[in-house]
PDB file of C-alpha atoms and ligand atoms in Angstrom:
ATOM      1  CA  MET A  24      36.969  63.134  74.665  1.00 40.00           C
ATOM      2  CA  GLN A  25      40.245  62.135  73.730  1.00 45.00           C
ATOM      3  CA  VAL A  26      39.059  58.387  74.380  1.00 47.00           C
ATOM      4  CA  TRP A  27      35.973  58.697  72.274  1.00 48.00           C
ATOM      5  CA  ARG A  28      37.905  60.110  69.603  1.00 43.00           C
ATOM      6  CA  VAL A  29      40.458  57.093  69.359  1.00 51.00           C
ATOM      7  CA  LEU A  30      37.661  54.566  69.730  1.00 56.00           C
ATOM      8  CA  SER A  31      35.930  55.824  66.907  1.00 64.00           C
ATOM      9  CA  MET A  32      38.482  56.132  64.361  1.00 86.00           C
ATOM     10  CA  ALA A  33      38.040  54.124  61.200  1.00 97.00           C
ATOM     11  CA  ILE A  34      40.254  50.845  60.922  1.00 98.00           C
ATOM     12  CA  VAL A  35      42.649  51.683  57.938  1.00 98.00           C
ATOM     13  CA  LEU A  36      42.721  48.898  55.336  1.00 98.00           C
ATOM     14  CA  TYR A  37      45.806  48.675  52.608  1.00 98.00           C
ATOM     15  CA  GLU A  38      45.264  47.100  49.535  1.00 98.00           C
ATOM     16  CA  LEU A  39      46.420  46.996  46.137  1.00 98.00           C
ATOM     17  CA  VAL A  40      45.633  49.010  43.016  1.00 98.00           C
ATOM     18  CA  GLY A  41      46.052  48.709  39.442  1.00 98.00           C
ATOM     19  CA  ILE A  42      45.173  50.970  36.519  1.00 98.00           C
ATOM     20  CA  GLU A  43      41.642  52.486  36.133  1.00 98.00           C
ATOM     21  CA  ASP A  44      41.341  52.164  39.834  1.00 98.00           C
ATOM     22  CA  ARG A  45      40.907  48.354  40.069  1.00 98.00           C
ATOM     23  CA  ARG A  46      41.515  46.684  43.108  1.00 98.00           C
ATOM     24  CA  PHE A  47      42.950  43.223  42.467  1.00 98.00           C
ATOM     25  CA  SER A  48      44.112  42.029  45.608  1.00 98.00           C
ATOM     26  CA  SER A  49      42.191  38.483  46.606  1.00 98.00           C
ATOM     27  CA  ASN A  50      43.522  38.768  50.130  1.00 98.00           C
ATOM     28  CA  SER A  51      42.466  42.216  50.810  1.00 98.00           C
ATOM     29  CA  TRP A  52      38.823  41.464  49.664  1.00 99.00           C
ATOM     30  CA  ARG A  53      38.670  38.978  52.330  1.00 99.00           C
ATOM     31  CA  THR A  54      39.268  41.799  54.820  1.00 99.00           C
ATOM     32  CA  ARG A  55      37.431  44.384  53.076  1.00 98.00           C
ATOM     33  CA  MET A  56      34.042  42.140  53.040  1.00 99.00           C
ATOM     34  CA  ALA A  57      34.696  41.165  56.677  1.00 99.00           C
ATOM     35  CA  LEU A  58      34.855  44.593  57.817  1.00 98.00           C
ATOM     36  CA  ALA A  59      31.667  45.392  56.009  1.00 98.00           C
ATOM     37  CA  HIS A  60      30.393  42.550  57.479  1.00 98.00           C
ATOM     38  CA  LYS A  61      30.859  43.417  60.972  1.00 98.00           C
ATOM     39  CA  GLY A  62      29.827  47.317  60.158  1.00 98.00           C
ATOM     40  CA  LEU A  63      33.232  48.843  61.036  1.00 98.00           C
ATOM     41  CA  ASP A  64      34.053  51.856  59.925  1.00 96.00           C
ATOM     42  CA  ALA A  65      36.607  51.378  57.533  1.00 97.00           C
ATOM     43  CA  GLU A  66      39.241  54.068  55.409  1.00 98.00           C
ATOM     44  CA  ILE A  67      40.392  52.114  52.313  1.00 98.00           C
ATOM     45  CA  ARG A  68      43.689  53.150  51.227  1.00 98.00           C
ATOM     46  CA  ALA A  69      45.026  51.808  47.688  1.00 98.00           C
ATOM     47  CA  ILE A  70      48.854  51.042  47.402  1.00 98.00           C
ATOM     48  CA  HIS A  71      51.033  49.387  44.636  1.00 98.00           C
ATOM     49  CA  PHE A  72      53.365  46.492  44.587  1.00 98.00           C
ATOM     50  CA  THR A  73      56.103  48.911  45.021  1.00 97.00           C
ATOM     51  CA  ASP A  74      54.472  50.718  48.069  1.00 97.00           C
ATOM     52  CA  ILE A  75      54.579  47.926  50.377  1.00 97.00           C
ATOM     53  CA  GLY A  76      57.979  47.596  51.257  1.00 94.00           C
ATOM     54  CA  LYS A  77      58.527  51.391  52.047  1.00 94.00           C
ATOM     55  CA  LEU A  78      55.330  51.557  54.405  1.00 96.00           C
ATOM     56  CA  TRP A  79      55.723  50.454  57.788  1.00 93.00           C
ATOM     57  CA  GLY A  80      59.690  50.271  58.028  1.00 91.00           C
ATOM     58  CA  ASN A  81      59.927  47.048  55.999  1.00 88.00           C
ATOM     59  CA  ARG A  82      57.733  44.826  58.555  1.00 95.00           C
ATOM     60  CA  PHE A  83      55.295  43.767  55.768  1.00 97.00           C
ATOM     61  CA  LYS A  84      55.653  42.098  52.324  1.00 96.00           C
ATOM     62  CA  THR A  85      52.033  41.504  51.520  1.00 98.00           C
ATOM     63  CA  VAL A  86      48.725  43.281  51.872  1.00 98.00           C
ATOM     64  CA  PRO A  87      45.969  43.077  53.512  1.00 98.00           C
ATOM     65  CA  VAL A  88      47.504  45.368  56.322  1.00 98.00           C
ATOM     66  CA  ILE A  89      45.076  47.133  58.953  1.00 98.00           C
ATOM     67  CA  GLU A  90      45.865  49.872  61.552  1.00 98.00           C
ATOM     68  CA  ASP A  91      43.415  49.997  64.374  1.00 98.00           C
ATOM     69  CA  GLY A  92      44.450  52.559  66.386  1.00 96.00           C
ATOM     70  CA  PRO A  93      47.872  51.306  67.552  1.00 96.00           C
ATOM     71  CA  VAL A  94      47.378  48.030  66.252  1.00 97.00           C
ATOM     72  CA  VAL A  95      49.201  47.191  63.196  1.00 97.00           C
ATOM     73  CA  LEU A  96      48.351  43.739  61.356  1.00 98.00           C
ATOM     74  CA  ASN A  97      48.988  41.712  58.323  1.00 98.00           C
ATOM     75  CA  GLU A  98      48.133  38.359  57.060  1.00 98.00           C
ATOM     76  CA  SER A  99      44.126  38.338  56.116  1.00 98.00           C
ATOM     77  CA  TRP A 100      43.468  34.941  58.406  1.00 98.00           C
ATOM     78  CA  LYS A 101      45.069  37.135  61.685  1.00 98.00           C
ATOM     79  CA  ILE A 102      42.957  39.938  60.621  1.00 98.00           C
ATOM     80  CA  ALA A 103      39.587  38.134  60.538  1.00 98.00           C
ATOM     81  CA  LEU A 104      40.122  36.722  63.761  1.00 98.00           C
ATOM     82  CA  TYR A 105      41.327  39.997  65.314  1.00 98.00           C
ATOM     83  CA  LEU A 106      38.169  41.698  64.122  1.00 98.00           C
ATOM     84  CA  ASP A 107      35.783  38.949  65.512  1.00 98.00           C
ATOM     85  CA  ASP A 108      37.996  38.846  68.806  1.00 98.00           C
ATOM     86  CA  THR A 109      37.880  42.998  69.372  1.00 98.00           C
ATOM     87  CA  TYR A 110      34.553  43.292  68.465  1.00 98.00           C
ATOM     88  CA  PRO A 111      32.369  40.574  69.599  1.00 97.00           C
ATOM     89  CA  GLN A 112      29.655  42.788  69.664  1.00 97.00           C
ATOM     90  CA  LYS A 113      29.275  43.151  66.018  1.00 98.00           C
ATOM     91  CA  PRO A 114      27.960  40.124  63.675  1.00 98.00           C
ATOM     92  CA  SER A 115      30.536  37.320  63.949  1.00 98.00           C
ATOM     93  CA  LEU A 116      32.130  36.343  60.911  1.00 98.00           C
ATOM     94  CA  PHE A 117      32.204  32.710  61.672  1.00 98.00           C
ATOM     95  CA  GLY A 118      29.240  31.897  63.676  1.00 95.00           C
ATOM     96  CA  GLY A 119      30.949  29.869  66.579  1.00 95.00           C
ATOM     97  CA  ALA A 120      34.324  28.147  67.356  1.00 96.00           C
ATOM     98  CA  ALA A 121      34.169  24.988  65.310  1.00 97.00           C
ATOM     99  CA  SER A 122      32.897  26.876  62.483  1.00 97.00           C
ATOM    100  CA  ARG A 123      36.055  29.081  62.896  1.00 98.00           C
ATOM    101  CA  GLU A 124      38.211  25.957  62.582  1.00 98.00           C
ATOM    102  CA  LEU A 125      36.456  24.481  59.652  1.00 98.00           C
ATOM    103  CA  THR A 126      36.754  28.181  57.780  1.00 98.00           C
ATOM    104  CA  PHE A 127      40.707  27.453  58.262  1.00 98.00           C
ATOM    105  CA  PHE A 128      40.093  24.283  56.042  1.00 98.00           C
ATOM    106  CA  VAL A 129      38.257  26.557  53.282  1.00 98.00           C
ATOM    107  CA  GLN A 130      40.819  29.079  53.205  1.00 98.00           C
ATOM    108  CA  SER A 131      43.566  26.324  53.033  1.00 98.00           C
ATOM    109  CA  TRP A 132      41.721  24.775  50.024  1.00 98.00           C
ATOM    110  CA  VAL A 133      41.489  28.152  48.404  1.00 98.00           C
ATOM    111  CA  ASP A 134      44.909  29.189  48.630  1.00 98.00           C
ATOM    112  CA  ALA A 135      46.188  25.674  47.482  1.00 98.00           C
ATOM    113  CA  VAL A 136      43.506  24.700  44.649  1.00 98.00           C
ATOM    114  CA  LEU A 137      41.452  27.947  43.957  1.00 98.00           C
ATOM    115  CA  THR A 138      43.832  30.543  43.783  1.00 98.00           C
ATOM    116  CA  SER A 139      46.825  28.239  42.763  1.00 98.00           C
ATOM    117  CA  GLY A 140      44.683  26.872  39.808  1.00 98.00           C
ATOM    118  CA  ALA A 141      43.687  30.297  38.673  1.00 98.00           C
ATOM    119  CA  ARG A 142      47.071  32.047  39.047  1.00 98.00           C
ATOM    120  CA  ASN A 143      48.308  31.019  35.604  1.00 97.00           C
ATOM    121  CA  PHE A 144      45.100  32.053  33.563  1.00 98.00           C
ATOM    122  CA  LEU A 145      45.478  35.806  35.517  1.00 98.00           C
ATOM    123  CA  ILE A 146      48.885  36.543  35.573  1.00 98.00           C
ATOM    124  CA  LEU A 147      49.079  38.331  32.166  1.00 98.00           C
ATOM    125  CA  ASP A 148      46.118  40.176  32.587  1.00 98.00           C
ATOM    126  CA  ILE A 149      47.111  41.246  36.065  1.00 98.00           C
ATOM    127  CA  HIS A 150      50.295  42.308  34.585  1.00 98.00           C
ATOM    128  CA  ASP A 151      48.773  44.456  32.160  1.00 98.00           C
ATOM    129  CA  HIS A 152      46.302  46.396  34.654  1.00 98.00           C
ATOM    130  CA  LEU A 153      49.573  47.335  36.576  1.00 98.00           C
ATOM    131  CA  THR A 154      51.317  50.728  36.664  1.00 98.00           C
ATOM    132  CA  PRO A 155      54.642  50.585  34.702  1.00 98.00           C
ATOM    133  CA  PRO A 156      56.853  50.544  38.011  1.00 98.00           C
ATOM    134  CA  ASP A 157      54.401  47.563  39.133  1.00 98.00           C
ATOM    135  CA  GLN A 158      54.532  45.860  36.138  1.00 98.00           C
ATOM    136  CA  LYS A 159      58.437  45.848  36.047  1.00 98.00           C
ATOM    137  CA  TYR A 160      58.550  44.277  39.801  1.00 98.00           C
ATOM    138  CA  PHE A 161      55.674  41.964  39.010  1.00 98.00           C
ATOM    139  CA  ARG A 162      57.034  40.490  35.898  1.00 98.00           C
ATOM    140  CA  ALA A 163      60.704  40.035  37.577  1.00 98.00           C
ATOM    141  CA  SER A 164      59.308  38.459  40.875  1.00 98.00           C
ATOM    142  CA  ARG A 165      56.810  36.173  38.986  1.00 98.00           C
ATOM    143  CA  GLU A 166      59.394  34.787  36.330  1.00 98.00           C
ATOM    144  CA  LYS A 167      61.741  34.551  38.856  1.00 98.00           C
ATOM    145  CA  ARG A 168      59.442  32.555  41.215  1.00 98.00           C
ATOM    146  CA  PHE A 169      57.963  30.293  38.768  1.00 97.00           C
ATOM    147  CA  GLY A 170      60.796  30.033  35.972  1.00 98.00           C
ATOM    148  CA  LYS A 171      58.893  30.761  32.934  1.00 97.00           C
ATOM    149  CA  THR A 172      57.735  34.022  31.321  1.00 98.00           C
ATOM    150  CA  LEU A 173      54.329  35.555  32.328  1.00 98.00           C
ATOM    151  CA  GLU A 174      53.416  34.666  28.560  1.00 97.00           C
ATOM    152  CA  GLU A 175      54.405  31.164  28.662  1.00 97.00           C
ATOM    153  CA  LEU A 176      52.570  30.662  32.299  1.00 96.00           C
ATOM    154  CA  SER A 177      49.467  32.129  30.638  1.00 95.00           C
ATOM    155  CA  SER A 178      49.483  30.237  27.086  1.00 95.00           C
ATOM    156  CA  ASP A 179      47.251  27.262  27.859  1.00 93.00           C
ATOM    157  CA  ARG A 180      44.660  28.895  29.655  1.00 95.00           C
ATOM    158  CA  GLU A 181      41.638  27.839  27.313  1.00 94.00           C
ATOM    159  CA  ARG A 182      42.810  24.042  27.666  1.00 96.00           C
ATOM    160  CA  ASP A 183      43.637  24.179  31.430  1.00 97.00           C
ATOM    161  CA  VAL A 184      40.523  25.790  32.354  1.00 98.00           C
ATOM    162  CA  VAL A 185      38.671  22.475  31.889  1.00 98.00           C
ATOM    163  CA  ALA A 186      40.320  20.650  34.687  1.00 98.00           C
ATOM    164  CA  PHE A 187      40.361  23.586  36.982  1.00 98.00           C
ATOM    165  CA  ARG A 188      36.438  23.859  36.423  1.00 98.00           C
ATOM    166  CA  ALA A 189      36.193  20.532  37.205  1.00 98.00           C
ATOM    167  CA  SER A 190      38.599  20.726  40.173  1.00 98.00           C
ATOM    168  CA  LEU A 191      35.616  23.200  41.629  1.00 98.00           C
ATOM    169  CA  GLU A 192      33.185  20.295  41.950  1.00 98.00           C
ATOM    170  CA  PRO A 193      33.085  20.517  45.838  1.00 98.00           C
ATOM    171  CA  LEU A 194      32.516  24.173  45.945  1.00 98.00           C
ATOM    172  CA  ARG A 195      29.861  23.827  43.024  1.00 98.00           C
ATOM    173  CA  ARG A 196      27.664  21.104  44.995  1.00 98.00           C
ATOM    174  CA  THR A 197      27.770  23.175  48.146  1.00 98.00           C
ATOM    175  CA  LEU A 198      26.721  26.246  46.570  1.00 98.00           C
ATOM    176  CA  SER A 199      24.006  24.256  44.566  1.00 97.00           C
ATOM    177  CA  GLU A 200      22.368  23.918  47.893  1.00 95.00           C
ATOM    178  CA  ARG A 201      22.498  26.942  49.834  1.00 97.00           C
ATOM    179  CA  LEU A 202      22.533  30.471  49.011  1.00 98.00           C
ATOM    180  CA  PHE A 203      26.208  30.885  50.901  1.00 98.00           C
ATOM    181  CA  LEU A 204      28.812  28.994  52.397  1.00 98.00           C
ATOM    182  CA  GLY A 205      27.421  30.321  55.571  1.00 98.00           C
ATOM    183  CA  GLY A 206      24.138  28.907  55.109  1.00 97.00           C
ATOM    184  CA  SER A 207      21.179  31.382  54.242  1.00 98.00           C
ATOM    185  CA  ALA A 208      23.598  34.126  54.973  1.00 98.00           C
ATOM    186  CA  PRO A 209      27.267  35.015  54.213  1.00 98.00           C
ATOM    187  CA  ALA A 210      30.150  34.247  56.634  1.00 98.00           C
ATOM    188  CA  TYR A 211      33.912  34.579  56.320  1.00 98.00           C
ATOM    189  CA  ALA A 212      34.412  31.582  54.700  1.00 98.00           C
ATOM    190  CA  ASP A 213      32.162  33.131  51.715  1.00 99.00           C
ATOM    191  CA  TYR A 214      34.640  36.147  51.824  1.00 99.00           C
ATOM    192  CA  VAL A 215      37.898  33.799  51.328  1.00 99.00           C
ATOM    193  CA  VAL A 216      36.256  32.056  48.327  1.00 99.00           C
ATOM    194  CA  PHE A 217      35.099  35.534  47.005  1.00 99.00           C
ATOM    195  CA  GLY A 218      38.245  36.907  47.357  1.00 99.00           C
ATOM    196  CA  THR A 219      39.649  34.978  44.232  1.00 98.00           C
ATOM    197  CA  PHE A 220      36.826  35.653  42.056  1.00 98.00           C
ATOM    198  CA  GLN A 221      37.011  39.162  42.642  1.00 98.00           C
ATOM    199  CA  TRP A 222      40.507  39.212  42.129  1.00 98.00           C
ATOM    200  CA  ALA A 223      39.477  37.656  38.737  1.00 98.00           C
ATOM    201  CA  ARG A 224      36.856  39.893  37.954  1.00 98.00           C
ATOM    202  CA  SER A 225      38.934  43.170  38.665  1.00 98.00           C
ATOM    203  CA  ILE A 226      41.650  42.504  35.813  1.00 98.00           C
ATOM    204  CA  SER A 227      40.383  39.681  33.254  1.00 98.00           C
ATOM    205  CA  ARG A 228      37.464  38.972  31.011  1.00 98.00           C
ATOM    206  CA  PHE A 229      38.634  35.353  31.049  1.00 98.00           C
ATOM    207  CA  ARG A 230      35.737  33.277  33.104  1.00 97.00           C
ATOM    208  CA  LEU A 231      36.995  30.901  35.739  1.00 98.00           C
ATOM    209  CA  VAL A 232      33.585  29.332  35.611  1.00 98.00           C
ATOM    210  CA  GLU A 233      30.802  29.493  33.148  1.00 97.00           C
ATOM    211  CA  ALA A 234      27.858  31.822  33.637  1.00 97.00           C
ATOM    212  CA  ASP A 235      25.334  29.313  34.377  1.00 97.00           C
ATOM    213  CA  ASP A 236      27.535  27.584  37.025  1.00 98.00           C
ATOM    214  CA  PRO A 237      26.111  27.677  40.608  1.00 98.00           C
ATOM    215  CA  ILE A 238      29.753  29.361  41.599  1.00 98.00           C
ATOM    216  CA  ALA A 239      28.881  32.153  39.034  1.00 98.00           C
ATOM    217  CA  LYS A 240      25.365  32.906  40.572  1.00 98.00           C
ATOM    218  CA  TRP A 241      26.657  32.595  44.031  1.00 98.00           C
ATOM    219  CA  PHE A 242      29.221  35.256  43.202  1.00 98.00           C
ATOM    220  CA  GLU A 243      26.692  37.423  41.875  1.00 98.00           C
ATOM    221  CA  ARG A 244      24.761  37.325  44.970  1.00 98.00           C
ATOM    222  CA  CYS A 245      28.298  37.993  46.852  1.00 98.00           C
ATOM    223  CA  LEU A 246      28.698  40.975  44.517  1.00 98.00           C
ATOM    224  CA  ASP A 247      25.439  42.947  45.886  1.00 98.00           C
ATOM    225  CA  LEU A 248      26.308  42.119  49.586  1.00 98.00           C
ATOM    226  CA  HIS A 249      26.921  45.178  52.207  1.00 98.00           C
ATOM    227  CA  GLY A 250      25.640  47.634  49.716  1.00 98.00           C
ATOM    228  CA  GLY A 251      27.076  46.189  46.428  1.00 98.00           C
ATOM    229  CA  ILE A 252      30.905  47.168  47.625  1.00 98.00           C
ATOM    230  CA  GLY A 253      31.950  44.234  45.259  1.00 98.00           C
ATOM    231  CA  ARG A 254      29.705  45.252  42.447  1.00 98.00           C
ATOM    232  CA  LYS A 255      30.889  48.807  42.941  1.00 98.00           C
ATOM    233  CA  SER A 256      34.562  48.202  42.431  1.00 98.00           C
ATOM    234  CA  PRO A 257      36.087  48.630  38.575  1.00 98.00           C
ATOM    235  CA  GLY A 258      35.994  45.072  36.999  1.00 98.00           C
ATOM    236  CA  TYR A 259      34.777  43.082  33.912  1.00 97.00           C
ATOM    237  CA  THR A 260      31.309  41.680  33.699  1.00 86.00           C
TER     238      THR A 260
HETATM  239  N1  LIG B 238      48.702  34.889  53.525  1.00 78.10           N
HETATM  240  C1  LIG B 238      48.511  36.437  53.193  1.00 78.10           C
HETATM  241  C2  LIG B 238      48.919  36.467  51.521  1.00 78.10           C
HETATM  242  C3  LIG B 238      48.987  37.669  51.399  1.00 78.10           C
HETATM  243  C4  LIG B 238      49.246  38.018  49.579  1.00 78.10           C
HETATM  244  O1  LIG B 238      50.030  37.157  49.102  1.00 78.10           O
HETATM  245  N2  LIG B 238      48.978  39.284  49.478  1.00 78.10           N
HETATM  246  C5  LIG B 238      49.128  39.749  47.906  1.00 78.10           C
HETATM  247  C6  LIG B 238      48.280  40.764  47.306  1.00 78.10           C
HETATM  248  S1  LIG B 238      46.679  39.528  47.350  1.00 78.10           S
HETATM  249  C7  LIG B 238      50.323  40.754  47.963  1.00 78.10           C
HETATM  250  O2  LIG B 238      50.507  41.633  48.996  1.00 78.10           O
HETATM  251  N3  LIG B 238      51.648  40.666  47.575  1.00 78.10           N
HETATM  252  C8  LIG B 238      52.750  41.295  47.159  1.00 78.10           C
HETATM  253  C9  LIG B 238      53.789  40.780  46.292  1.00 78.10           C
HETATM  254  O3  LIG B 238      53.559  39.752  45.734  1.00 78.10           O
HETATM  255  O4  LIG B 238      54.869  41.460  46.443  1.00 78.10           O
HETATM  256  C10 LIG B 238      47.064  36.950  53.473  1.00 78.10           C
HETATM  257  O5  LIG B 238      46.523  35.881  53.673  1.00 78.10           O
HETATM  258  O6  LIG B 238      47.104  37.907  53.695  1.00 78.10           O
END
């Protein structure tokens, strides 16, 4: 009985929340979608930037964090591997060893090009959707990290988005010819890219891509996956 209770406990996922219940953590969306893809019960706990250091005895500085019984993990990539290896009887996130390796390339591209490229467009909007204590932390930490004010960082977004959109051409071409990066069905690579667009949707009216872009159409498909968990989450259309 005790064993059954432990095995059936939901996995807890910690993610960030702003005002109006906006779930804006791109990396946590990777995990949220992965849990749904695998059909694993999950309890989502919303926390603030300023909570992270207080939980888990200062062990983690970022979310997502999951708790699966005694296992406590952060880093979205490590979590994805853990979920796939621990629950092999559930639908695979990668569909094979080679695609698992290739997905790491997708993640590297997302971190280095997509998310980094979009950051300045969104940075002030993120700030404006945070609670006051998080606003204070966010402004101080980002202005220190980037050596400019949030206003300076975001000032040229209408101009800079042109080059940003052009840099997404490999993604655009790929999605012009298939429904998902995983082919006819989504895979973890889709969730990694999805996280960044969902981050933008959750706190900004600024369009990273135009509405008729194949990337935008793919994003709409992703919003409807897994019972529409992406679309049901507060955001701008
Ligand atoms: N490499 C990490 C990055 C995680 C990350 O940067 N998470 C952000 C939210 S999306 C965070 O928690 N930031 C905390 C902070 O900046 O204080 C992963 O993939 O999980």
